[in-house]
Tab-separated table of C-alpha atoms in Angstrom:
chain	number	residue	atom	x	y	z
T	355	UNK	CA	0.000	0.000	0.000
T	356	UNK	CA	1.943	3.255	-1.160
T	357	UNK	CA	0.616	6.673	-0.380
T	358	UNK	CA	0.909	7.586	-3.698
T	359	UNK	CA	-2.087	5.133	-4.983
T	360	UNK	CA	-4.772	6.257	-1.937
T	361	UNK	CA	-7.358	8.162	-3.399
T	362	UNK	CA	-9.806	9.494	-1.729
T	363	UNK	CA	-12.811	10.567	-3.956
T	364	UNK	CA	-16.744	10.556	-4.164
T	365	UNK	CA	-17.904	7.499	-3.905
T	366	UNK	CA	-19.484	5.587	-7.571
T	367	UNK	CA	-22.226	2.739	-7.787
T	368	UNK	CA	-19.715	0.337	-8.144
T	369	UNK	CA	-18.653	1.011	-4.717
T	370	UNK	CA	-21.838	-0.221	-2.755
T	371	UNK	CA	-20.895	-4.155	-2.721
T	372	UNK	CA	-17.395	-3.101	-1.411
T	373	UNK	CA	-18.351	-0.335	1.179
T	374	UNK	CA	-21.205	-2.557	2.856
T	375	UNK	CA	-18.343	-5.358	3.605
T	376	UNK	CA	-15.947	-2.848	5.270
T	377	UNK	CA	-18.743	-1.114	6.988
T	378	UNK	CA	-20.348	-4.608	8.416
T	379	UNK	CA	-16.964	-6.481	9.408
T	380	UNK	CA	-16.122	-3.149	11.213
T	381	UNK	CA	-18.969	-4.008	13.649
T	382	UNK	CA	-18.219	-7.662	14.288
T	383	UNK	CA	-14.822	-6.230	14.698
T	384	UNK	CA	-15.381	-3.806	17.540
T	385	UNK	CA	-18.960	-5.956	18.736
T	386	UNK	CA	-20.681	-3.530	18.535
T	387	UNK	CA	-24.791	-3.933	18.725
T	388	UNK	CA	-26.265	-4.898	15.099
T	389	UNK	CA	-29.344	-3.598	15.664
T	390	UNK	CA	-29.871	0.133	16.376
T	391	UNK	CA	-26.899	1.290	14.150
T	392	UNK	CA	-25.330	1.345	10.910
T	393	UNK	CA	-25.010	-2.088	10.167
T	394	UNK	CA	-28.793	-1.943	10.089
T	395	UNK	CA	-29.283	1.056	8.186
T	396	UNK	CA	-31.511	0.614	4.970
T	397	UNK	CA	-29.023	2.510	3.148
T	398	UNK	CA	-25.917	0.695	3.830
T	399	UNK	CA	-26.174	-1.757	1.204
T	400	UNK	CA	-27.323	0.910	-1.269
T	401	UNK	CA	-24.384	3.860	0.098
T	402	UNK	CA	-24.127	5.519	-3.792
T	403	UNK	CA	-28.006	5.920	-4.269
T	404	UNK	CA	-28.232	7.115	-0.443
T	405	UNK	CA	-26.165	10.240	-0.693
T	406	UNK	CA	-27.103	11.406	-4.373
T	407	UNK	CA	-28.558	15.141	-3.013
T	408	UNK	CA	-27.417	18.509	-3.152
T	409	UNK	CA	-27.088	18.934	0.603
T	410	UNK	CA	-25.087	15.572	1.347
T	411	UNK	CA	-21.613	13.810	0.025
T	412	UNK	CA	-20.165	10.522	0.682
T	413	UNK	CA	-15.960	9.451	0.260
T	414	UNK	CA	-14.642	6.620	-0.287
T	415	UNK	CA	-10.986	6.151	-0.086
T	416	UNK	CA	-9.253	3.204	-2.611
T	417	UNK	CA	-5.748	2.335	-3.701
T	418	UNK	CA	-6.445	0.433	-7.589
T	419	UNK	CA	-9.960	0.039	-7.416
T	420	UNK	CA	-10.034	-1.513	-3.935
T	421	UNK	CA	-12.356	0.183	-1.369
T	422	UNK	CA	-11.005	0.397	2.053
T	423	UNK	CA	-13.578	2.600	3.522
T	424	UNK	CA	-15.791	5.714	3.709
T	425	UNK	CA	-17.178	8.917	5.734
T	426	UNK	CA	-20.027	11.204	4.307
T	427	UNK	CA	-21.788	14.067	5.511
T	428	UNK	CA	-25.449	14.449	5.476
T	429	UNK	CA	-28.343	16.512	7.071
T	430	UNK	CA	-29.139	15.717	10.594
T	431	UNK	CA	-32.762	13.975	10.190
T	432	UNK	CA	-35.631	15.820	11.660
T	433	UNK	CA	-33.371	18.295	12.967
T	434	UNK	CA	-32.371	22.101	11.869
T	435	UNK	CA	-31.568	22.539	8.357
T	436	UNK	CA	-27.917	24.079	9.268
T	437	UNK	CA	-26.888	20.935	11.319
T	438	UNK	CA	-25.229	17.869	9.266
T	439	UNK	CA	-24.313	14.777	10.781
T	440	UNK	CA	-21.180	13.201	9.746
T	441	UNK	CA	-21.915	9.632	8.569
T	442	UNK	CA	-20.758	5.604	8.467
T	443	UNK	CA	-17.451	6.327	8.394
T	444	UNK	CA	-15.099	2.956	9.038
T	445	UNK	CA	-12.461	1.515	7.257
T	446	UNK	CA	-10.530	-1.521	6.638
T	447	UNK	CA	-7.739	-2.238	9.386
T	448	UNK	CA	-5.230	-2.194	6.258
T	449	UNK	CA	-5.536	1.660	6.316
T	450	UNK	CA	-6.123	2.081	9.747
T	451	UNK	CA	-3.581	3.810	11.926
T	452	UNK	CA	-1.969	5.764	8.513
T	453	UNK	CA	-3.602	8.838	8.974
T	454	UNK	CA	-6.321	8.353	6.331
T	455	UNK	CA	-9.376	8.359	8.710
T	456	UNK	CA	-7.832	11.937	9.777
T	457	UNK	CA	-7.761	12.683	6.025
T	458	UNK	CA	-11.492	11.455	5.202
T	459	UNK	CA	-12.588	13.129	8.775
T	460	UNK	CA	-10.801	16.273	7.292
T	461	UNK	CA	-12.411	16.179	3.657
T	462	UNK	CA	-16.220	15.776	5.328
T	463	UNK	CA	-15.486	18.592	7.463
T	464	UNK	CA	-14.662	21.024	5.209
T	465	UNK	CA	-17.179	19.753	2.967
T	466	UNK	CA	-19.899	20.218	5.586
T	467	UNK	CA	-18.585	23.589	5.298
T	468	UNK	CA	-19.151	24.213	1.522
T	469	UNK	CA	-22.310	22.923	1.376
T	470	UNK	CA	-23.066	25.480	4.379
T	471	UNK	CA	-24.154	23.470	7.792
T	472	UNK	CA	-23.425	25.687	10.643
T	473	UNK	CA	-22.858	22.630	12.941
T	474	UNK	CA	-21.357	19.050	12.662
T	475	UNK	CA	-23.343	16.417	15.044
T	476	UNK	CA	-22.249	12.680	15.375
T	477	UNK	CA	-22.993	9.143	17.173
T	478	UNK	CA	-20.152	6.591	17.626
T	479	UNK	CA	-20.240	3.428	19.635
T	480	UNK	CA	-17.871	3.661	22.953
T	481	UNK	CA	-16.185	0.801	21.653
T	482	UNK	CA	-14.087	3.026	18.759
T	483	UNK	CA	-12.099	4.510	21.204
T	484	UNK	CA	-9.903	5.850	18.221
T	485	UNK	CA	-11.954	7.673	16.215
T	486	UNK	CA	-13.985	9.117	19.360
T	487	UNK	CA	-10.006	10.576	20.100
T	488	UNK	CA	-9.763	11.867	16.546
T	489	UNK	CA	-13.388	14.154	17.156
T	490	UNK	CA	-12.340	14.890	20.631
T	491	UNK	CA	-8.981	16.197	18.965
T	492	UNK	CA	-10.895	17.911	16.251
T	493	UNK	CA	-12.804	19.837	18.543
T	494	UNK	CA	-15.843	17.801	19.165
T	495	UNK	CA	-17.824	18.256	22.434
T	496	UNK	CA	-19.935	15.330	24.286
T	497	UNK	CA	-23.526	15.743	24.651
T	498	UNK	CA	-25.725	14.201	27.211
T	499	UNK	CA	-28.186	12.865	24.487
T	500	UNK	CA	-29.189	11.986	21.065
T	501	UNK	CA	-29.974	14.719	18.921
T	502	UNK	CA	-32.707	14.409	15.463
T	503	UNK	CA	-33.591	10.890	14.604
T	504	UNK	CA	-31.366	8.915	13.407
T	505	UNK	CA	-32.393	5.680	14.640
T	506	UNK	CA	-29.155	4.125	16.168
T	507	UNK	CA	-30.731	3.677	19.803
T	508	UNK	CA	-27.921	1.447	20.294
T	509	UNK	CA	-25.203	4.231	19.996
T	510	UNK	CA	-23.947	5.535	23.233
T	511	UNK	CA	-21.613	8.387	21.972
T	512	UNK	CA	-23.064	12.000	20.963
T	513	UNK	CA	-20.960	14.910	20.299
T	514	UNK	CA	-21.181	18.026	18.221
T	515	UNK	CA	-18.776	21.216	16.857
T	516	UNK	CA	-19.045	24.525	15.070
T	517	UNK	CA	-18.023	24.985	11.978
């Protein structure tokens, strides 16, 4: 795996099959609850069709055609229009620990920006005590509960940040 072949980019239909694995081993991974997050999500198996509108984006990053993961941005559901949430992002323990979920967590953050949310909200499981770090680092404060509806009941983690 060379630096120089990691792309990260929008994701394409091709990418659904590919995405869905990374996305469902990363919870049998961590065990973290089926039910009540992601791995349940209606849209996981169909990622490309899910994040096709003008107020939401989805990355995957790839080295030769290979999906290792993802990270999207979309509007926080049944909440304020200005508040995105940023979205299913997990990847592969091949690119793990290389400073490529910092890159992706980077690219939806400043694309929250462009497409003009005024606040970033997120749920994570307890269990990924690494990526919790990386929002904690990024400037992500804890919240006491769930905000909009998102439907992961099963998600323990809440934070949000200004943009």
């Amino acid at each position: 795996m060379s630096k120089d072949t990691i792309v990260i980019r929008e994701i394409k239909p091709q990418d659904n099959a590919a995405l869905e694995q990374v996305i469902r081993v990363c919870f049998h991974e961590f065990k973290i609850p089926l039910e009540g997050t992601a791995y349940s999500d209606a849209e996981t198996p169909k990622m490309y069709e899910s994040y096709q509108n003008k107020d939401d984006v989805y990355f995957v990053i790839e080295e030769n055609g290979i999906v290792y993961g993802g990270g999207g941005i979309k509007p926080l559901k049944d909440f304020e229009a200005d508040i995105c949430e940023i979205q299913k992002m997990y990847f592969s323990p091949k690119v793990r620990g290389k400073g490529y979920g910092k890159q992706m967590f980077d690219k939806c953050m400043q694309a929250a920006k462009n497409l003009g949310y005024k606040q970033c909200y997120l749920e994570s499981a307890s269990q990924l005590k690494a990526a919790i770090h990386i929002y904690e680092k990024a400037g992500f404060t804890h919240l006491k509960k769930a905000l909009g509806n998102t439907g992961h009941y099963s998600c323990g983690v809440w934070m949000i940040k200004d943009l």
